[in-house]
Amino acid sequence: MLSIKTTDIEPTKLYGYLNHAVAPRPICFVSTINAQGQVNLSPYSFFNMVSTNPPVCVFSPSNTSNNEPKHALQNVQEVPECVINLVSYPMVQQMNVASAQFDKGVNEFVKAGFTELPSDMVKPPRVAEAPVQLECVVTQIIPLGNQPNSGNLVVAEIKVTHIQDNVLDAHGRMDQTKLDLVGRLGADWYCRTTPECLFKVRRPIKSIGIDDLPAFIRNSDVLSGNDLGMLANIEQLPSKEEVEAFASQASIAPLLQQNDTAIFQQAKQWLNESKVDEARLLLLSSGANL
């Protein structure tokens, strides 16, 4: 395993490792305005939501290699407001144009061909093409260093959220499959949240924990850590009566006549098909016969 002390490596090389490893990252396509009314539009992937009450996002414009502040940072220092526009796949190539280093005062909306949309509560305009637009007031700016490429944490409280109708479902809720968001990876790599790339993981209210699964299940050579996590995502194991009722089904009895490896492989297949309860009961039934 490669182990790196951050004090023993050039910052640019360390950036390469971390930029690949801490990924995918959401993209903050932030519009700002300076005291002269000049608009800036820049993407930042050092970005996330950190609170919902109050609703707060953070993003971090790094200093340039010459240790100069980015235009967006200068703008929020002058006018502490911004709009965080979320980036969908149809926007990504135009967004990439906006990431170029233009002279101060150049409007990236114009350069990248985006449409300015007036905001309700803040001065910077929104990106009309963005699926979600967050009008924010900047409450803090925290310098994280005073060297080239040092970050500057911008804390932005969301005041108005705008959501395009075409990413809502029939009940007015966000539909993750419709957003088609883009995430930043290392180097020139990005990723896209297409429906075929999405999967659900049910969050447990309570869980027995993997350590409370029977030892013959925990120590299986067939099941992976993900498999064990799914099996343990339950408040309590099925009762003896539930296991016996499952095992007595006509379709299950033949499965239990197989060897242990075949039974575990069947359970793994069911786990891959999200048939978690059936997989758990099959394994517990096989354990009762050991």
PDB file of C-alpha atoms in Angstrom:
ATOM      1  CA  MET A   1       0.000   0.000   0.000  1.00  0.00           C
ATOM      2  CA  LEU A   2       1.265   3.460  -0.888  1.00  0.00           C
ATOM      3  CA  SER A   3       1.414   5.692   2.201  1.00  0.00           C
ATOM      4  CA  ILE A   4       2.121   9.403   1.801  1.00  0.00           C
ATOM      5  CA  LYS A   5       2.932  11.987   4.442  1.00  0.00           C
ATOM      6  CA  THR A   6       1.415  15.192   3.144  1.00  0.00           C
ATOM      7  CA  THR A   7       4.481  17.167   4.237  1.00  0.00           C
ATOM      8  CA  ASP A   8       6.713  14.982   2.037  1.00  0.00           C
ATOM      9  CA  ILE A   9       4.965  15.547  -1.290  1.00  0.00           C
ATOM     10  CA  GLU A  10       4.530  18.498  -3.620  1.00  0.00           C
ATOM     11  CA  PRO A  11       1.042  20.045  -3.262  1.00  0.00           C
ATOM     12  CA  THR A  12       0.295  19.627  -6.965  1.00  0.00           C
ATOM     13  CA  LYS A  13       1.137  15.915  -6.818  1.00  0.00           C
ATOM     14  CA  LEU A  14      -0.908  15.476  -3.637  1.00  0.00           C
ATOM     15  CA  TYR A  15      -3.797  17.214  -5.389  1.00  0.00           C
ATOM     16  CA  GLY A  16      -3.662  14.551  -8.091  1.00  0.00           C
ATOM     17  CA  TYR A  17      -4.052  11.752  -5.567  1.00  0.00           C
ATOM     18  CA  LEU A  18      -6.778  13.437  -3.519  1.00  0.00           C
ATOM     19  CA  ASN A  19      -8.720  14.668  -6.541  1.00  0.00           C
ATOM     20  CA  HIS A  20      -9.041  11.083  -7.759  1.00  0.00           C
ATOM     21  CA  ALA A  21      -9.729   9.586  -4.327  1.00  0.00           C
ATOM     22  CA  VAL A  22     -12.262  12.038  -2.898  1.00  0.00           C
ATOM     23  CA  ALA A  23     -14.783  11.548  -5.675  1.00  0.00           C
ATOM     24  CA  PRO A  24     -17.276  11.898  -7.177  1.00  0.00           C
ATOM     25  CA  ARG A  25     -17.838  15.459  -6.036  1.00  0.00           C
ATOM     26  CA  PRO A  26     -20.912  17.573  -6.823  1.00  0.00           C
ATOM     27  CA  ILE A  27     -20.267  20.708  -8.841  1.00  0.00           C
ATOM     28  CA  CYS A  28     -21.084  24.186  -7.571  1.00  0.00           C
ATOM     29  CA  PHE A  29     -21.585  26.387 -10.639  1.00  0.00           C
ATOM     30  CA  VAL A  30     -21.586  29.668  -8.775  1.00  0.00           C
ATOM     31  CA  SER A  31     -22.644  33.050 -10.082  1.00  0.00           C
ATOM     32  CA  THR A  32     -21.382  36.130  -8.256  1.00  0.00           C
ATOM     33  CA  ILE A  33     -21.274  39.872  -8.821  1.00  0.00           C
ATOM     34  CA  ASN A  34     -18.830  42.595  -7.811  1.00  0.00           C
ATOM     35  CA  ALA A  35     -19.455  46.118  -6.544  1.00  0.00           C
ATOM     36  CA  GLN A  36     -19.366  47.431 -10.129  1.00  0.00           C
ATOM     37  CA  GLY A  37     -22.122  45.039 -11.181  1.00  0.00           C
ATOM     38  CA  GLN A  38     -19.850  42.731 -13.202  1.00  0.00           C
ATOM     39  CA  VAL A  39     -20.979  39.099 -13.158  1.00  0.00           C
ATOM     40  CA  ASN A  40     -18.762  36.031 -12.797  1.00  0.00           C
ATOM     41  CA  LEU A  41     -19.765  32.395 -13.366  1.00  0.00           C
ATOM     42  CA  SER A  42     -17.348  29.660 -12.263  1.00  0.00           C
ATOM     43  CA  PRO A  43     -17.532  25.926 -11.406  1.00  0.00           C
ATOM     44  CA  TYR A  44     -16.072  24.510  -8.177  1.00  0.00           C
ATOM     45  CA  SER A  45     -16.093  20.880  -7.113  1.00  0.00           C
ATOM     46  CA  PHE A  46     -14.798  21.531  -3.603  1.00  0.00           C
ATOM     47  CA  PHE A  47     -18.450  21.902  -2.628  1.00  0.00           C
ATOM     48  CA  ASN A  48     -21.206  20.322  -0.572  1.00  0.00           C
ATOM     49  CA  MET A  49     -24.321  20.865   1.531  1.00  0.00           C
ATOM     50  CA  VAL A  50     -23.420  20.852   5.229  1.00  0.00           C
ATOM     51  CA  SER A  51     -26.661  21.782   7.020  1.00  0.00           C
ATOM     52  CA  THR A  52     -30.402  21.844   6.383  1.00  0.00           C
ATOM     53  CA  ASN A  53     -31.489  23.870   9.425  1.00  0.00           C
ATOM     54  CA  PRO A  54     -30.291  26.454   8.622  1.00  0.00           C
ATOM     55  CA  PRO A  55     -29.777  25.392   4.996  1.00  0.00           C
ATOM     56  CA  VAL A  56     -26.078  25.923   4.308  1.00  0.00           C
ATOM     57  CA  CYS A  57     -23.700  25.018   1.493  1.00  0.00           C
ATOM     58  CA  VAL A  58     -19.954  25.510   1.352  1.00  0.00           C
ATOM     59  CA  PHE A  59     -17.598  25.818  -1.584  1.00  0.00           C
ATOM     60  CA  SER A  60     -13.910  26.598  -1.756  1.00  0.00           C
ATOM     61  CA  PRO A  61     -12.273  28.701  -4.478  1.00  0.00           C
ATOM     62  CA  SER A  62      -8.533  28.010  -4.307  1.00  0.00           C
ATOM     63  CA  ASN A  63      -5.943  30.717  -4.761  1.00  0.00           C
ATOM     64  CA  THR A  64      -4.230  30.709  -8.139  1.00  0.00           C
ATOM     65  CA  SER A  65      -0.736  29.298  -8.677  1.00  0.00           C
ATOM     66  CA  ASN A  66       0.425  32.921  -8.301  1.00  0.00           C
ATOM     67  CA  ASN A  67      -1.376  33.093  -4.941  1.00  0.00           C
ATOM     68  CA  GLU A  68      -4.001  35.486  -6.279  1.00  0.00           C
ATOM     69  CA  PRO A  69      -7.672  35.161  -5.245  1.00  0.00           C
ATOM     70  CA  LYS A  70     -10.109  33.854  -7.849  1.00  0.00           C
ATOM     71  CA  HIS A  71     -12.596  36.349  -9.273  1.00  0.00           C
ATOM     72  CA  ALA A  72     -15.525  34.605  -7.564  1.00  0.00           C
ATOM     73  CA  LEU A  73     -13.823  34.983  -4.192  1.00  0.00           C
ATOM     74  CA  GLN A  74     -13.133  38.662  -4.811  1.00  0.00           C
ATOM     75  CA  ASN A  75     -16.779  39.142  -5.764  1.00  0.00           C
ATOM     76  CA  VAL A  76     -18.271  37.549  -2.629  1.00  0.00           C
ATOM     77  CA  GLN A  77     -15.861  39.620  -0.547  1.00  0.00           C
ATOM     78  CA  GLU A  78     -17.340  42.745  -2.170  1.00  0.00           C
ATOM     79  CA  VAL A  79     -20.962  41.558  -2.480  1.00  0.00           C
ATOM     80  CA  PRO A  80     -21.595  38.650  -0.073  1.00  0.00           C
ATOM     81  CA  GLU A  81     -24.216  36.920  -2.202  1.00  0.00           C
ATOM     82  CA  CYS A  82     -24.157  34.127  -4.763  1.00  0.00           C
ATOM     83  CA  VAL A  83     -26.283  31.644  -6.661  1.00  0.00           C
ATOM     84  CA  ILE A  84     -25.231  28.002  -6.611  1.00  0.00           C
ATOM     85  CA  ASN A  85     -26.423  26.380  -9.827  1.00  0.00           C
ATOM     86  CA  LEU A  86     -26.368  22.577 -10.011  1.00  0.00           C
ATOM     87  CA  VAL A  87     -24.890  21.079 -13.174  1.00  0.00           C
ATOM     88  CA  SER A  88     -26.730  18.526 -15.313  1.00  0.00           C
ATOM     89  CA  TYR A  89     -25.212  16.598 -18.208  1.00  0.00           C
ATOM     90  CA  PRO A  90     -26.670  18.842 -20.967  1.00  0.00           C
ATOM     91  CA  MET A  91     -24.730  21.756 -19.389  1.00  0.00           C
ATOM     92  CA  VAL A  92     -21.337  20.116 -18.909  1.00  0.00           C
ATOM     93  CA  GLN A  93     -19.502  21.242 -22.054  1.00  0.00           C
ATOM     94  CA  GLN A  94     -20.674  24.844 -21.678  1.00  0.00           C
ATOM     95  CA  MET A  95     -19.716  24.710 -18.004  1.00  0.00           C
ATOM     96  CA  ASN A  96     -16.254  23.595 -19.074  1.00  0.00           C
ATOM     97  CA  VAL A  97     -15.940  26.719 -21.233  1.00  0.00           C
ATOM     98  CA  ALA A  98     -16.816  28.856 -18.196  1.00  0.00           C
ATOM     99  CA  SER A  99     -13.991  27.213 -16.223  1.00  0.00           C
ATOM    100  CA  ALA A 100     -11.348  28.843 -18.440  1.00  0.00           C
ATOM    101  CA  GLN A 101      -9.328  31.716 -16.973  1.00  0.00           C
ATOM    102  CA  PHE A 102     -10.901  34.823 -18.453  1.00  0.00           C
ATOM    103  CA  ASP A 103      -9.870  38.346 -17.537  1.00  0.00           C
ATOM    104  CA  LYS A 104     -11.570  39.992 -14.601  1.00  0.00           C
ATOM    105  CA  GLY A 105     -14.854  41.589 -15.622  1.00  0.00           C
ATOM    106  CA  VAL A 106     -15.530  39.115 -18.444  1.00  0.00           C
ATOM    107  CA  ASN A 107     -19.019  37.630 -18.147  1.00  0.00           C
ATOM    108  CA  GLU A 108     -18.806  33.830 -18.396  1.00  0.00           C
ATOM    109  CA  PHE A 109     -22.565  33.674 -19.005  1.00  0.00           C
ATOM    110  CA  VAL A 110     -21.827  35.249 -22.375  1.00  0.00           C
ATOM    111  CA  LYS A 111     -18.644  33.280 -23.057  1.00  0.00           C
ATOM    112  CA  ALA A 112     -20.290  29.927 -22.290  1.00  0.00           C
ATOM    113  CA  GLY A 113     -23.662  30.746 -23.841  1.00  0.00           C
ATOM    114  CA  PHE A 114     -25.762  30.472 -20.689  1.00  0.00           C
ATOM    115  CA  THR A 115     -28.926  32.478 -20.011  1.00  0.00           C
ATOM    116  CA  GLU A 116     -29.031  34.943 -17.115  1.00  0.00           C
ATOM    117  CA  LEU A 117     -32.189  34.706 -15.036  1.00  0.00           C
ATOM    118  CA  PRO A 118     -32.914  37.412 -12.431  1.00  0.00           C
ATOM    119  CA  SER A 119     -32.829  36.194  -8.841  1.00  0.00           C
ATOM    120  CA  ASP A 120     -35.574  36.890  -6.318  1.00  0.00           C
ATOM    121  CA  MET A 121     -33.511  37.886  -3.269  1.00  0.00           C
ATOM    122  CA  VAL A 122     -29.868  38.292  -4.313  1.00  0.00           C
ATOM    123  CA  LYS A 123     -28.043  40.373  -6.911  1.00  0.00           C
ATOM    124  CA  PRO A 124     -26.192  37.669  -8.900  1.00  0.00           C
ATOM    125  CA  PRO A 125     -28.280  36.106 -11.683  1.00  0.00           C
ATOM    126  CA  ARG A 126     -29.228  32.442 -11.914  1.00  0.00           C
ATOM    127  CA  VAL A 127     -28.323  30.039 -14.712  1.00  0.00           C
ATOM    128  CA  ALA A 128     -31.652  29.436 -16.450  1.00  0.00           C
ATOM    129  CA  GLU A 129     -30.471  26.085 -17.838  1.00  0.00           C
ATOM    130  CA  ALA A 130     -29.617  24.638 -14.400  1.00  0.00           C
ATOM    131  CA  PRO A 131     -32.102  22.112 -12.972  1.00  0.00           C
ATOM    132  CA  VAL A 132     -31.711  23.575  -9.464  1.00  0.00           C
ATOM    133  CA  GLN A 133     -30.652  27.103  -8.487  1.00  0.00           C
ATOM    134  CA  LEU A 134     -29.899  28.115  -4.892  1.00  0.00           C
ATOM    135  CA  GLU A 135     -29.928  31.803  -4.011  1.00  0.00           C
ATOM    136  CA  CYS A 136     -27.526  32.298  -1.120  1.00  0.00           C
ATOM    137  CA  VAL A 137     -26.201  34.906   1.274  1.00  0.00           C
ATOM    138  CA  VAL A 138     -22.536  34.457   2.165  1.00  0.00           C
ATOM    139  CA  THR A 139     -22.174  34.422   5.952  1.00  0.00           C
ATOM    140  CA  GLN A 140     -18.480  33.557   6.323  1.00  0.00           C
ATOM    141  CA  ILE A 141     -15.303  33.362   4.275  1.00  0.00           C
ATOM    142  CA  ILE A 142     -12.588  31.311   5.957  1.00  0.00           C
ATOM    143  CA  PRO A 143      -9.070  31.345   4.446  1.00  0.00           C
ATOM    144  CA  LEU A 144      -7.572  27.849   4.770  1.00  0.00           C
ATOM    145  CA  GLY A 145      -4.021  28.967   4.018  1.00  0.00           C
ATOM    146  CA  ASN A 146      -1.991  31.802   2.556  1.00  0.00           C
ATOM    147  CA  GLN A 147      -0.078  29.948  -0.136  1.00  0.00           C
ATOM    148  CA  PRO A 148      -0.609  29.197  -3.837  1.00  0.00           C
ATOM    149  CA  ASN A 149      -3.609  26.884  -4.323  1.00  0.00           C
ATOM    150  CA  SER A 150      -4.771  27.329  -0.719  1.00  0.00           C
ATOM    151  CA  GLY A 151      -8.518  27.065  -0.335  1.00  0.00           C
ATOM    152  CA  ASN A 152     -10.958  29.684   0.907  1.00  0.00           C
ATOM    153  CA  LEU A 153     -14.085  28.200   2.468  1.00  0.00           C
ATOM    154  CA  VAL A 154     -17.180  30.182   1.515  1.00  0.00           C
ATOM    155  CA  VAL A 155     -20.145  29.493   3.791  1.00  0.00           C
ATOM    156  CA  ALA A 156     -23.399  30.278   1.999  1.00  0.00           C
ATOM    157  CA  GLU A 157     -26.860  30.162   3.561  1.00  0.00           C
ATOM    158  CA  ILE A 158     -29.605  29.239   1.104  1.00  0.00           C
ATOM    159  CA  LYS A 159     -32.434  31.771   1.005  1.00  0.00           C
ATOM    160  CA  VAL A 160     -34.413  30.640  -2.065  1.00  0.00           C
ATOM    161  CA  THR A 161     -34.411  27.296  -3.877  1.00  0.00           C
ATOM    162  CA  HIS A 162     -35.598  27.100  -7.495  1.00  0.00           C
ATOM    163  CA  ILE A 163     -36.325  23.684  -9.037  1.00  0.00           C
ATOM    164  CA  GLN A 164     -37.242  23.079 -12.675  1.00  0.00           C
ATOM    165  CA  ASP A 165     -40.638  21.417 -13.113  1.00  0.00           C
ATOM    166  CA  ASN A 166     -39.199  18.718 -15.368  1.00  0.00           C
ATOM    167  CA  VAL A 167     -37.177  17.162 -12.524  1.00  0.00           C
ATOM    168  CA  LEU A 168     -40.179  16.831 -10.197  1.00  0.00           C
ATOM    169  CA  ASP A 169     -42.467  13.819  -9.951  1.00  0.00           C
ATOM    170  CA  ALA A 170     -46.276  13.878  -9.914  1.00  0.00           C
ATOM    171  CA  HIS A 171     -46.240  14.665  -6.176  1.00  0.00           C
ATOM    172  CA  GLY A 172     -43.896  17.639  -6.477  1.00  0.00           C
ATOM    173  CA  ARG A 173     -40.893  15.751  -5.084  1.00  0.00           C
ATOM    174  CA  MET A 174     -37.442  15.607  -6.627  1.00  0.00           C
ATOM    175  CA  ASP A 175     -36.991  12.676  -8.999  1.00  0.00           C
ATOM    176  CA  GLN A 176     -33.356  11.587  -8.789  1.00  0.00           C
ATOM    177  CA  THR A 177     -33.571   9.766 -12.118  1.00  0.00           C
ATOM    178  CA  LYS A 178     -34.572  12.972 -13.933  1.00  0.00           C
ATOM    179  CA  LEU A 179     -31.860  15.287 -12.580  1.00  0.00           C
ATOM    180  CA  ASP A 180     -29.038  13.797 -14.694  1.00  0.00           C
ATOM    181  CA  LEU A 181     -26.437  15.486 -12.481  1.00  0.00           C
ATOM    182  CA  VAL A 182     -22.717  15.481 -13.233  1.00  0.00           C
ATOM    183  CA  GLY A 183     -19.953  14.810 -10.697  1.00  0.00           C
ATOM    184  CA  ARG A 184     -16.260  15.673 -10.783  1.00  0.00           C
ATOM    185  CA  LEU A 185     -13.578  13.000 -10.572  1.00  0.00           C
ATOM    186  CA  GLY A 186      -9.793  13.151 -10.949  1.00  0.00           C
ATOM    187  CA  ALA A 187      -7.899  14.587 -13.923  1.00  0.00           C
ATOM    188  CA  ASP A 188     -10.340  15.155 -16.825  1.00  0.00           C
ATOM    189  CA  TRP A 189     -12.850  12.559 -15.620  1.00  0.00           C
ATOM    190  CA  TYR A 190     -16.498  13.221 -14.778  1.00  0.00           C
ATOM    191  CA  CYS A 191     -19.422  10.946 -13.991  1.00  0.00           C
ATOM    192  CA  ARG A 192     -23.115  11.130 -14.766  1.00  0.00           C
ATOM    193  CA  THR A 193     -26.076  10.032 -12.614  1.00  0.00           C
ATOM    194  CA  THR A 194     -27.977   8.147 -15.291  1.00  0.00           C
ATOM    195  CA  PRO A 195     -30.782   5.840 -14.057  1.00  0.00           C
ATOM    196  CA  GLU A 196     -28.764   2.718 -14.876  1.00  0.00           C
ATOM    197  CA  CYS A 197     -25.964   3.946 -12.586  1.00  0.00           C
ATOM    198  CA  LEU A 198     -28.245   4.528  -9.590  1.00  0.00           C
ATOM    199  CA  PHE A 199     -29.072   2.051  -6.840  1.00  0.00           C
ATOM    200  CA  LYS A 200     -30.896   2.237  -3.520  1.00  0.00           C
ATOM    201  CA  VAL A 201     -29.549   1.316  -0.086  1.00  0.00           C
ATOM    202  CA  ARG A 202     -32.211   1.189   2.610  1.00  0.00           C
ATOM    203  CA  ARG A 203     -31.076   3.114   5.669  1.00  0.00           C
ATOM    204  CA  PRO A 204     -31.630   1.124   8.869  1.00  0.00           C
ATOM    205  CA  ILE A 205     -33.461   2.603  11.826  1.00  0.00           C
ATOM    206  CA  LYS A 206     -31.881  -0.140  13.871  1.00  0.00           C
ATOM    207  CA  SER A 207     -29.614  -2.970  12.768  1.00  0.00           C
ATOM    208  CA  ILE A 208     -28.506  -6.164  14.469  1.00  0.00           C
ATOM    209  CA  GLY A 209     -25.021  -5.567  13.063  1.00  0.00           C
ATOM    210  CA  ILE A 210     -22.910  -8.049  11.131  1.00  0.00           C
ATOM    211  CA  ASP A 211     -21.444  -9.358  14.395  1.00  0.00           C
ATOM    212  CA  ASP A 212     -24.879 -10.706  15.409  1.00  0.00           C
ATOM    213  CA  LEU A 213     -25.321 -12.794  12.264  1.00  0.00           C
ATOM    214  CA  PRO A 214     -24.740 -16.517  12.893  1.00  0.00           C
ATOM    215  CA  ALA A 215     -21.070 -17.458  12.595  1.00  0.00           C
ATOM    216  CA  PHE A 216     -21.635 -19.807   9.643  1.00  0.00           C
ATOM    217  CA  ILE A 217     -23.021 -16.831   7.677  1.00  0.00           C
ATOM    218  CA  ARG A 218     -20.378 -14.324   8.832  1.00  0.00           C
ATOM    219  CA  ASN A 219     -17.550 -16.679   7.926  1.00  0.00           C
ATOM    220  CA  SER A 220     -18.848 -17.627   4.482  1.00  0.00           C
ATOM    221  CA  ASP A 221     -16.347 -17.684   1.622  1.00  0.00           C
ATOM    222  CA  VAL A 222     -19.173 -16.918  -0.825  1.00  0.00           C
ATOM    223  CA  LEU A 223     -20.686 -13.777   0.691  1.00  0.00           C
ATOM    224  CA  SER A 224     -19.033 -10.365   0.407  1.00  0.00           C
ATOM    225  CA  GLY A 225     -19.021  -7.528   2.906  1.00  0.00           C
ATOM    226  CA  ASN A 226     -21.855  -5.897   0.954  1.00  0.00           C
ATOM    227  CA  ASP A 227     -23.839  -9.142   1.182  1.00  0.00           C
ATOM    228  CA  LEU A 228     -23.348  -9.346   4.940  1.00  0.00           C
ATOM    229  CA  GLY A 229     -24.343  -5.693   5.288  1.00  0.00           C
ATOM    230  CA  MET A 230     -27.661  -6.371   3.549  1.00  0.00           C
ATOM    231  CA  LEU A 231     -28.330  -9.435   5.706  1.00  0.00           C
ATOM    232  CA  ALA A 232     -27.595  -7.473   8.897  1.00  0.00           C
ATOM    233  CA  ASN A 233     -29.839  -4.550   7.940  1.00  0.00           C
ATOM    234  CA  ILE A 234     -32.736  -5.757  10.091  1.00  0.00           C
ATOM    235  CA  GLU A 235     -33.916  -4.956  13.611  1.00  0.00           C
ATOM    236  CA  GLN A 236     -34.022  -8.614  14.661  1.00  0.00           C
ATOM    237  CA  LEU A 237     -33.478 -11.985  13.049  1.00  0.00           C
ATOM    238  CA  PRO A 238     -36.556 -13.948  11.927  1.00  0.00           C
ATOM    239  CA  SER A 239     -38.078 -16.197  14.573  1.00  0.00           C
ATOM    240  CA  LYS A 240     -37.694 -19.976  14.579  1.00  0.00           C
ATOM    241  CA  GLU A 241     -41.312 -20.248  13.434  1.00  0.00           C
ATOM    242  CA  GLU A 242     -40.709 -17.908  10.486  1.00  0.00           C
ATOM    243  CA  VAL A 243     -37.639 -19.876   9.424  1.00  0.00           C
ATOM    244  CA  GLU A 244     -39.481 -23.195   9.653  1.00  0.00           C
ATOM    245  CA  ALA A 245     -42.449 -21.851   7.684  1.00  0.00           C
ATOM    246  CA  PHE A 246     -40.108 -20.651   4.936  1.00  0.00           C
ATOM    247  CA  ALA A 247     -38.213 -23.955   4.821  1.00  0.00           C
ATOM    248  CA  SER A 248     -41.433 -25.952   4.512  1.00  0.00           C
ATOM    249  CA  GLN A 249     -42.453 -24.283   1.237  1.00  0.00           C
ATOM    250  CA  ALA A 250     -42.499 -26.690  -1.705  1.00  0.00           C
ATOM    251  CA  SER A 251     -40.222 -24.435  -3.766  1.00  0.00           C
ATOM    252  CA  ILE A 252     -37.648 -24.093  -0.978  1.00  0.00           C
ATOM    253  CA  ALA A 253     -37.261 -27.676   0.227  1.00  0.00           C
ATOM    254  CA  PRO A 254     -35.289 -28.803  -2.875  1.00  0.00           C
ATOM    255  CA  LEU A 255     -32.855 -25.898  -2.441  1.00  0.00           C
ATOM    256  CA  LEU A 256     -32.065 -27.037   1.080  1.00  0.00           C
ATOM    257  CA  GLN A 257     -31.054 -30.464  -0.242  1.00  0.00           C
ATOM    258  CA  GLN A 258     -28.084 -28.897  -2.049  1.00  0.00           C
ATOM    259  CA  ASN A 259     -24.595 -28.602  -0.588  1.00  0.00           C
ATOM    260  CA  ASP A 260     -23.652 -25.574   1.482  1.00  0.00           C
ATOM    261  CA  THR A 261     -21.831 -23.804  -1.362  1.00  0.00           C
ATOM    262  CA  ALA A 262     -24.837 -24.070  -3.671  1.00  0.00           C
ATOM    263  CA  ILE A 263     -27.145 -22.746  -0.950  1.00  0.00           C
ATOM    264  CA  PHE A 264     -24.883 -19.762  -0.316  1.00  0.00           C
ATOM    265  CA  GLN A 265     -24.606 -19.087  -4.039  1.00  0.00           C
ATOM    266  CA  GLN A 266     -28.408 -19.107  -4.321  1.00  0.00           C
ATOM    267  CA  ALA A 267     -28.626 -16.678  -1.397  1.00  0.00           C
ATOM    268  CA  LYS A 268     -26.032 -14.428  -3.045  1.00  0.00           C
ATOM    269  CA  GLN A 269     -28.032 -14.438  -6.281  1.00  0.00           C
ATOM    270  CA  TRP A 270     -31.135 -13.399  -4.379  1.00  0.00           C
ATOM    271  CA  LEU A 271     -29.196 -10.618  -2.666  1.00  0.00           C
ATOM    272  CA  ASN A 272     -28.097  -9.357  -6.086  1.00  0.00           C
ATOM    273  CA  GLU A 273     -31.786  -9.322  -7.047  1.00  0.00           C
ATOM    274  CA  SER A 274     -32.669  -7.391  -3.833  1.00  0.00           C
ATOM    275  CA  LYS A 275     -34.514 -10.423  -2.427  1.00  0.00           C
ATOM    276  CA  VAL A 276     -32.894  -9.867   0.945  1.00  0.00           C
ATOM    277  CA  ASP A 277     -35.570 -11.442   3.156  1.00  0.00           C
ATOM    278  CA  GLU A 278     -35.606 -14.627   1.059  1.00  0.00           C
ATOM    279  CA  ALA A 279     -31.804 -14.868   1.111  1.00  0.00           C
ATOM    280  CA  ARG A 280     -31.699 -14.397   4.875  1.00  0.00           C
ATOM    281  CA  LEU A 281     -34.387 -17.023   5.482  1.00  0.00           C
ATOM    282  CA  LEU A 282     -32.710 -19.497   3.123  1.00  0.00           C
ATOM    283  CA  LEU A 283     -29.408 -19.208   4.950  1.00  0.00           C
ATOM    284  CA  LEU A 284     -31.033 -19.470   8.362  1.00  0.00           C
ATOM    285  CA  SER A 285     -32.983 -22.507   7.164  1.00  0.00           C
ATOM    286  CA  SER A 286     -29.783 -24.165   5.987  1.00  0.00           C
ATOM    287  CA  GLY A 287     -28.157 -23.391   9.334  1.00  0.00           C
ATOM    288  CA  ALA A 288     -31.004 -25.082  11.164  1.00  0.00           C
ATOM    289  CA  ASN A 289     -30.200 -28.258   9.233  1.00  0.00           C
ATOM    290  CA  LEU A 290     -26.472 -28.262  10.075  1.00  0.00           C
TER     291      LEU A 290
END
